[in-house]
Short mmCIF file of C-alpha atoms and ligand atoms in Angstrom, two decimals:
data_model
loop_
_atom_site.label_atom_id
_atom_site.label_comp_id
_atom_site.label_asym_id
_atom_site.label_seq_id
_atom_site.Cartn_x
_atom_site.Cartn_y
_atom_site.Cartn_z
CA MET A 1040 6.40 18.21 -20.34
CA ASN A 1041 8.03 17.11 -17.14
CA ARG A 1042 8.16 20.02 -14.73
CA PHE A 1043 8.79 17.98 -11.62
CA ARG A 1044 11.46 15.53 -12.77
CA GLU A 1045 13.52 15.83 -9.58
CA GLN A 1046 10.63 15.71 -7.16
CA LEU A 1047 9.14 12.68 -8.89
CA THR A 1048 12.39 10.74 -8.87
CA LYS A 1049 12.99 8.09 -6.23
CA PRO A 1050 12.84 8.60 -3.30
CA ILE A 1051 9.77 10.79 -3.73
CA THR A 1052 8.83 12.53 -0.49
CA LEU A 1053 5.52 14.10 0.46
CA PHE A 1054 6.11 15.71 3.83
CA GLY A 1055 3.89 18.34 5.42
CA PRO A 1056 1.07 18.66 7.94
CA CYS A 1057 -2.13 16.64 7.90
CA SER A 1058 -4.06 19.92 7.59
CA ALA A 1059 -3.26 23.50 6.72
CA GLU A 1060 -4.37 25.26 9.90
CA SER A 1061 -3.07 28.82 9.60
CA GLU A 1062 -0.77 30.74 7.31
CA GLN A 1063 1.91 30.79 9.98
CA GLN A 1064 1.71 27.03 10.66
CA VAL A 1065 1.93 26.26 6.92
CA LEU A 1066 4.85 28.61 6.27
CA GLU A 1067 6.88 27.60 9.32
CA THR A 1068 6.43 23.88 8.67
CA ALA A 1069 7.33 24.33 5.01
CA ARG A 1070 10.48 26.33 5.83
CA ARG A 1071 11.68 23.75 8.34
CA ILE A 1072 11.07 20.87 5.94
CA ALA A 1073 12.69 22.64 2.97
CA GLU A 1074 15.91 23.18 4.93
CA LYS A 1075 16.57 19.43 4.91
CA PHE A 1076 14.45 18.26 2.00
CA PRO A 1077 14.56 20.86 -0.79
CA ASN A 1078 13.17 18.31 -3.28
CA ASN A 1079 10.20 17.53 -1.09
CA ILE A 1080 6.63 17.89 -2.33
CA PHE A 1081 4.89 19.84 0.43
CA ARG A 1082 1.55 18.32 1.47
CA ALA A 1083 -1.32 19.78 3.48
CA GLY A 1084 -5.03 18.96 3.55
CA VAL A 1085 -7.32 21.91 2.92
CA TRP A 1086 -10.75 20.27 2.94
CA LYS A 1087 -10.92 17.76 5.78
CA PRO A 1088 -14.34 16.25 6.33
CA ARG A 1089 -13.58 13.94 9.25
CA THR A 1090 -15.16 10.54 9.75
CA ARG A 1091 -17.80 12.19 11.93
CA PRO A 1092 -18.92 15.82 11.71
CA GLY A 1093 -18.34 18.35 14.42
CA SER A 1094 -14.57 18.65 14.66
CA PHE A 1095 -12.16 20.74 12.55
CA GLU A 1096 -13.14 20.33 8.90
CA GLY A 1097 -10.21 22.08 7.24
CA ALA A 1098 -9.50 25.75 6.60
CA GLY A 1099 -10.99 25.57 3.08
CA ASP A 1100 -10.25 27.80 0.09
CA PRO A 1101 -8.16 30.49 1.90
CA ALA A 1102 -5.64 27.78 2.82
CA LEU A 1103 -4.83 27.27 -0.87
CA HIS A 1104 -3.13 30.66 -0.85
CA TRP A 1105 -1.06 29.77 2.22
CA LEU A 1106 0.06 26.67 0.37
CA SER A 1107 1.01 28.45 -2.83
CA ALA A 1108 2.83 31.12 -0.80
CA ALA A 1109 4.78 28.36 0.97
CA GLY A 1110 5.62 26.82 -2.40
CA LYS A 1111 6.81 30.12 -3.84
CA GLU A 1112 8.98 30.92 -0.86
CA THR A 1113 10.62 27.50 -0.44
CA GLY A 1114 10.65 26.27 -4.06
CA MET A 1115 8.84 23.07 -3.11
CA PRO A 1116 5.88 22.04 -5.26
CA VAL A 1117 2.71 21.87 -3.18
CA ILE A 1118 0.02 19.22 -3.11
CA THR A 1119 -3.41 18.89 -1.52
CA GLU A 1120 -6.35 16.48 -1.54
CA VAL A 1121 -9.28 16.96 -3.90
CA ALA A 1122 -12.61 15.19 -3.71
CA THR A 1123 -14.87 17.25 -5.96
CA THR A 1124 -14.84 19.21 -9.21
CA GLN A 1125 -15.00 22.47 -7.22
CA HIS A 1126 -11.87 21.44 -5.30
CA VAL A 1127 -10.03 20.81 -8.57
CA GLU A 1128 -11.07 24.15 -10.01
CA ALA A 1129 -10.07 26.02 -6.85
CA CYS A 1130 -6.66 24.28 -6.82
CA LEU A 1131 -5.96 25.02 -10.47
CA LYS A 1132 -6.88 28.67 -9.94
CA ALA A 1133 -4.64 28.96 -6.88
CA GLY A 1134 -1.67 27.37 -8.68
CA ILE A 1135 -1.46 24.18 -6.60
CA ASP A 1136 1.14 21.99 -8.35
CA MET A 1137 -0.08 18.45 -7.71
CA LEU A 1138 -3.18 16.76 -6.30
CA TRP A 1139 -4.00 13.62 -4.39
CA ILE A 1140 -7.21 11.66 -4.20
CA GLY A 1141 -8.08 10.41 -0.72
CA ALA A 1142 -8.97 6.89 0.35
CA ARG A 1143 -12.62 7.79 0.85
CA THR A 1144 -12.86 9.17 -2.68
CA THR A 1145 -11.04 6.37 -4.51
CA VAL A 1146 -13.85 4.01 -3.48
CA ASN A 1147 -16.31 6.03 -5.56
CA PRO A 1148 -15.95 5.80 -9.36
CA PHE A 1149 -18.57 8.58 -9.82
CA ALA A 1150 -16.41 11.00 -7.85
CA VAL A 1151 -13.17 9.84 -9.46
CA GLN A 1152 -14.62 10.25 -12.96
CA GLU A 1153 -15.79 13.78 -12.16
CA ILE A 1154 -12.32 14.68 -10.91
CA ALA A 1155 -10.74 13.09 -14.00
CA ASP A 1156 -13.06 15.08 -16.28
CA ALA A 1157 -12.24 18.31 -14.45
CA LEU A 1158 -8.52 17.58 -14.94
CA LYS A 1159 -8.67 17.01 -18.72
CA GLY A 1160 -6.08 19.12 -20.51
CA THR A 1161 -4.15 20.07 -17.35
CA ASN A 1162 -1.58 17.26 -17.10
CA ILE A 1163 -0.96 17.93 -13.43
CA PRO A 1164 0.56 15.03 -11.40
CA VAL A 1165 -2.05 13.13 -9.39
CA PHE A 1166 -1.47 10.66 -6.56
CA VAL A 1167 -4.21 8.09 -5.92
CA LYS A 1168 -4.52 6.65 -2.43
CA ASN A 1169 -5.78 3.10 -2.08
CA PRO A 1170 -9.50 2.77 -1.33
CA ILE A 1171 -10.31 2.18 2.35
CA ASN A 1172 -11.42 -1.39 1.56
CA PRO A 1173 -8.91 -3.86 0.13
CA ASP A 1174 -10.20 -3.82 -3.44
CA LEU A 1175 -7.33 -3.70 -5.91
CA SER A 1176 -9.59 -3.33 -8.97
CA LEU A 1177 -11.15 -0.20 -7.50
CA TRP A 1178 -7.69 1.26 -6.93
CA ILE A 1179 -6.55 0.38 -10.47
CA GLY A 1180 -9.87 1.67 -11.84
CA ALA A 1181 -9.30 5.10 -10.30
CA ILE A 1182 -5.75 5.22 -11.69
CA GLU A 1183 -7.02 4.28 -15.16
CA ARG A 1184 -9.75 6.94 -15.10
CA LEU A 1185 -7.08 9.61 -14.57
CA GLN A 1186 -4.74 8.13 -17.18
CA LYS A 1187 -7.61 8.09 -19.69
CA ALA A 1188 -8.21 11.76 -18.96
CA GLY A 1189 -4.70 12.37 -20.34
CA ILE A 1190 -2.80 12.69 -17.05
CA ASP A 1191 0.73 11.35 -17.70
CA GLN A 1192 1.93 11.35 -14.14
CA VAL A 1193 -0.46 9.27 -12.10
CA LEU A 1194 1.09 7.73 -8.99
CA ALA A 1195 -0.30 5.49 -6.25
CA ILE A 1196 -0.16 5.80 -2.46
CA HIS A 1197 -0.48 2.84 -0.12
CA ARG A 1198 -2.08 4.23 3.07
CA GLY A 1199 -3.32 0.98 4.58
CA PHE A 1200 -6.81 -0.51 4.83
CA HIS A 1201 -9.66 -0.43 7.32
CA SER A 1202 -10.04 -3.58 9.30
CA PHE A 1203 -12.53 -4.66 11.93
CA GLU A 1204 -9.91 -6.49 13.88
CA THR A 1205 -7.85 -4.54 16.38
CA ASP A 1206 -4.41 -4.11 15.08
CA VAL A 1207 -1.25 -2.30 16.12
CA TYR A 1208 -1.66 -0.25 12.95
CA ARG A 1209 -4.27 2.45 12.47
CA TYR A 1210 -4.89 1.20 8.92
CA ALA A 1211 -3.44 -2.23 8.28
CA PRO A 1212 -0.79 -2.35 5.54
CA ARG A 1213 -1.47 -4.96 2.87
CA TRP A 1214 1.89 -5.37 1.17
CA GLU A 1215 0.66 -8.29 -0.95
CA ILE A 1216 -1.88 -5.94 -2.58
CA VAL A 1217 0.89 -3.45 -3.32
CA ILE A 1218 3.02 -6.20 -4.86
CA ASP A 1219 0.04 -7.27 -6.97
CA LEU A 1220 -0.48 -3.66 -8.10
CA LYS A 1221 3.19 -3.31 -9.04
CA THR A 1222 3.06 -6.59 -10.94
CA ARG A 1223 0.03 -5.49 -12.93
CA MET A 1224 1.25 -1.93 -13.53
CA PRO A 1225 5.08 -2.14 -13.62
CA ASP A 1226 5.54 1.47 -14.71
CA LEU A 1227 3.38 2.91 -11.95
CA LYS A 1228 5.22 4.66 -9.14
CA VAL A 1229 3.93 3.66 -5.72
CA ILE A 1230 4.68 5.46 -2.50
CA CYS A 1231 3.82 4.62 1.09
CA ASP A 1232 1.88 6.85 3.50
CA ALA A 1233 3.63 5.61 6.62
CA SER A 1234 1.68 8.02 8.85
CA HIS A 1235 -1.83 6.79 8.15
CA ILE A 1236 -0.73 3.16 8.25
CA SER A 1237 1.03 3.67 11.60
CA GLY A 1238 -1.27 6.09 13.41
CA ASP A 1239 1.56 6.44 15.91
CA PRO A 1240 5.05 7.91 15.44
CA VAL A 1241 6.75 4.85 17.00
CA LEU A 1242 5.65 2.65 14.14
CA ILE A 1243 6.57 5.02 11.30
CA PRO A 1244 10.27 4.03 10.94
CA SER A 1245 9.57 0.31 10.55
CA VAL A 1246 6.70 0.89 8.12
CA ALA A 1247 8.81 3.31 6.09
CA GLN A 1248 11.75 0.88 6.02
CA LYS A 1249 9.50 -1.97 4.92
CA ALA A 1250 8.19 0.19 2.05
CA LEU A 1251 11.75 0.96 0.94
CA ASP A 1252 12.76 -2.69 1.20
CA LEU A 1253 9.87 -3.56 -1.11
CA ASP A 1254 11.35 -1.08 -3.59
CA LEU A 1255 8.50 1.45 -3.32
CA ASP A 1256 9.24 4.85 -4.80
CA GLY A 1257 8.83 7.11 -1.82
CA LEU A 1258 7.11 8.14 1.38
CA MET A 1259 4.36 10.40 2.66
CA ILE A 1260 4.88 11.41 6.29
CA GLU A 1261 2.70 13.92 8.15
CA THR A 1262 4.89 16.60 9.69
CA HIS A 1263 3.76 19.48 11.90
CA ILE A 1264 5.73 22.17 13.74
CA ASN A 1265 3.83 21.34 16.93
CA PRO A 1266 1.99 18.01 16.69
CA ALA A 1267 0.59 18.29 20.22
CA VAL A 1268 -1.72 21.11 19.16
CA ALA A 1269 -2.50 19.84 15.62
CA LEU A 1270 -6.17 20.20 14.70
CA SER A 1271 -6.27 16.81 12.94
CA ASP A 1272 -4.31 13.57 13.35
CA ALA A 1273 -2.36 15.02 16.29
CA LYS A 1274 -1.40 11.54 17.49
CA GLN A 1275 0.48 10.53 14.35
CA GLN A 1276 2.28 13.72 13.27
CA ILE A 1277 5.97 14.34 13.93
CA THR A 1278 8.10 17.48 14.02
CA PRO A 1279 10.47 18.39 11.17
CA ALA A 1280 13.40 17.56 13.51
CA VAL A 1281 12.05 14.07 14.23
CA LEU A 1282 11.37 13.61 10.51
CA HIS A 1283 14.97 14.44 9.74
CA SER A 1284 16.44 11.93 12.18
CA LEU A 1285 13.93 9.30 11.08
CA PHE A 1286 14.98 9.79 7.47
CA GLU A 1287 18.67 9.59 8.40
CA GLY A 1288 17.98 6.22 10.04
CA LEU A 1289 16.42 4.68 6.92
CA VAL A 1290 18.42 2.35 4.73
CA PHE A 1291 18.04 2.98 1.00
CA ARG A 1292 18.89 -0.23 -0.80
CA LYS A 1293 19.41 -0.63 -4.51
CA ALA A 1294 16.99 -2.63 -6.63
CA ASP A 1295 20.02 -4.19 -8.30
CA ALA A 1296 23.80 -4.40 -7.95
CA ASP A 1297 26.40 -4.14 -10.73
CA ASP A 1298 28.61 -6.72 -9.10
CA LYS A 1299 29.27 -9.68 -11.50
CA ASP A 1300 29.71 -12.22 -8.71
CA PHE A 1301 26.45 -11.14 -7.14
CA HIS A 1302 24.64 -11.72 -10.45
CA ARG A 1303 26.19 -15.15 -10.97
CA LYS A 1304 25.35 -16.25 -7.42
CA LEU A 1305 21.83 -14.85 -7.72
CA LEU A 1306 21.29 -16.68 -11.02
CA GLU A 1307 22.47 -19.95 -9.51
CA LEU A 1308 20.26 -19.61 -6.44
CA ARG A 1309 17.28 -18.61 -8.56
CA SER A 1310 17.66 -21.63 -10.78
CA ARG A 1311 17.67 -23.80 -7.65
CA VAL A 1312 14.52 -22.01 -6.48
CA ASP A 1313 12.90 -22.75 -9.85
CA SER A 1314 13.75 -26.47 -9.63
CA THR A 1315 12.42 -26.57 -6.06
CA ASP A 1316 9.20 -24.93 -7.23
CA ASP A 1317 8.85 -27.60 -9.91
CA LEU A 1318 9.27 -30.30 -7.26
CA LEU A 1319 6.71 -28.59 -5.05
CA LEU A 1320 4.19 -28.49 -7.87
CA GLN A 1321 4.90 -32.11 -8.77
CA ALA A 1322 4.35 -33.11 -5.13
CA LEU A 1323 1.01 -31.31 -5.20
CA VAL A 1324 -0.03 -33.14 -8.37
CA THR A 1325 0.83 -36.47 -6.72
CA ARG A 1326 -1.04 -35.50 -3.55
CA MET A 1327 -4.18 -34.43 -5.41
CA ASN A 1328 -4.17 -37.65 -7.48
CA LEU A 1329 -4.08 -39.65 -4.24
CA ILE A 1330 -6.91 -37.47 -2.90
CA LYS A 1331 -8.95 -38.40 -5.99
CA GLN A 1332 -8.34 -42.11 -5.38
CA ILE A 1333 -9.40 -41.76 -1.73
CA GLY A 1334 -12.48 -39.83 -2.88
CA GLU A 1335 -13.48 -42.67 -5.15
CA TYR A 1336 -13.23 -45.19 -2.26
CA LYS A 1337 -15.22 -42.92 0.02
CA LYS A 1338 -17.91 -42.49 -2.61
CA ASP A 1339 -18.04 -46.22 -3.13
CA LYS A 1340 -18.38 -46.96 0.59
CA GLN A 1341 -20.74 -44.03 1.24
CA VAL A 1342 -18.32 -42.37 3.64
CA THR A 1343 -18.26 -38.57 4.27
CA ILE A 1344 -15.68 -36.39 2.61
CA LEU A 1345 -14.65 -34.51 5.73
CA GLN A 1346 -12.82 -36.68 8.26
CA ILE A 1347 -12.12 -34.22 11.02
CA ARG A 1348 -9.80 -36.47 13.09
CA ARG A 1349 -7.64 -37.26 10.11
CA TRP A 1350 -7.43 -33.56 9.22
CA GLU A 1351 -6.38 -32.63 12.78
CA GLU A 1352 -3.77 -35.37 12.70
CA ILE A 1353 -2.27 -34.11 9.42
CA LEU A 1354 -2.18 -30.52 10.62
CA THR A 1355 -0.56 -31.34 13.97
CA ARG A 1356 2.02 -33.59 12.38
CA GLN A 1357 2.98 -31.16 9.63
CA ILE A 1358 3.18 -28.17 12.00
CA ALA A 1359 5.47 -30.15 14.28
CA HIS A 1360 7.52 -31.41 11.37
CA GLY A 1361 7.83 -28.01 9.70
CA SER A 1362 8.54 -26.13 12.94
CA SER A 1363 11.39 -28.47 13.78
CA SER A 1364 12.90 -27.60 10.38
CA GLY A 1365 12.60 -23.87 11.04
CA LEU A 1366 9.37 -23.12 9.15
CA ASP A 1367 6.88 -20.73 10.73
CA ALA A 1368 3.93 -22.57 12.34
CA SER A 1369 1.29 -20.12 11.16
CA PHE A 1370 2.64 -20.35 7.61
CA ILE A 1371 2.33 -24.17 7.65
CA LYS A 1372 -1.18 -23.87 9.06
CA LYS A 1373 -2.25 -21.47 6.30
CA LEU A 1374 -0.62 -23.63 3.64
CA TYR A 1375 -2.29 -26.82 4.86
CA GLU A 1376 -5.68 -25.13 5.20
CA LEU A 1377 -5.41 -24.21 1.54
CA ILE A 1378 -4.30 -27.71 0.53
CA HIS A 1379 -7.09 -29.27 2.58
CA GLU A 1380 -9.68 -26.91 1.08
CA GLU A 1381 -8.59 -27.93 -2.40
CA SER A 1382 -8.66 -31.63 -1.46
CA ILE A 1383 -12.23 -31.23 -0.21
CA ARG A 1384 -13.17 -29.40 -3.40
CA ILE A 1385 -11.75 -32.21 -5.54
CA GLN A 1386 -13.63 -34.88 -3.60
CA THR A 1387 -16.88 -32.86 -3.63
CA GLU A 1388 -16.66 -32.57 -7.41
CA LEU A 1389 -16.18 -36.33 -7.58
CA PHE A 1390 -19.18 -36.99 -5.31
CA ASN A 1391 -21.35 -34.81 -7.53
CA GLN A 1392 -20.49 -36.71 -10.69
C1 LIG B 856 -4.59 12.61 4.59
O1 LIG B 856 -3.62 12.28 3.90
O2 LIG B 856 -4.56 13.52 5.41
C2 LIG B 856 -5.83 11.82 4.46
C3 LIG B 856 -7.00 12.27 4.85
O3 LIG B 856 -5.60 10.63 3.95
P1 LIG B 856 -6.52 9.34 3.66
O4 LIG B 856 -7.36 9.68 2.47
O5 LIG B 856 -5.48 8.31 3.40
O6 LIG B 856 -7.33 9.06 4.89
MN1 LIG B 857 -4.14 12.97 8.17
#
């Protein structure tokens, strides 16, 4: 059974308002989006407990009917966020086509398991947002709970991660975690929620483009007919017209090319990369063997492992050396910190023998 083949084919789009606010707002936004994106999956949050109580908390159950009406009229499947068994039951009853699990729910395996149990036997597509903290196992765990409940179409959404540091992003993207997820689950479709990562419409195009360049499968972008008066996430929503021009500006690259020359050239360059990697690893083996020898001398002469001057000297020299050859200074710093940490570990092990 594959009811939504077109909508779940790359690029998958989940456009619609942060929250369903009124029947008129839902219908008008849906109509405007469907004009340009008939294959879109129309999103809107119905239950919206905010970080702190007291503001708009979502329109609740009645909004489900606005959503299904919008779906019927425009032909777009509709999706909303569920966090409890009652939400799932209400959605199934109202004919909501797909569901997503929010970042604050993915962190909680109790809640995810309850949702998975409530979904047994339905086979409705479910999107799982990353947990708010950068814990890949928790994210994978939530996906697996749904798959084990018999859901064939489980997809992931990268919506960025909470961070204590101030950042240009509302929720910092962690592309390396996404790459790790794709490596571990190659068949999983992953889309990018560019709105929650950005928190500001100016950043959305670059975040969306980055997601496409990393070969993600689609985008979630919060779209409202009048963002200025939106009852939630007013600062990050865009109008359907802005969404359209943003989408037109994106470059959709292929994951591969059928050009023979391209393949030959790529193969040649990749084999040179592989040989360079071998040399790199060999250089590390040589370096760590020297570190061992130095450790033995230090141990013999009762000299401390950490020699701060020497470490500063290495770092300064290598940053200068690398920068003059076009390597990024902060990359060299990170690389050498890692190498130094390992050298210290090797010598500590030796001292403890
Ligand atoms: C949302 O998509 O409106 C939402 C609340 O998302 P998240 O769970 O990523 O915060
Ligand atoms: Mn939102």
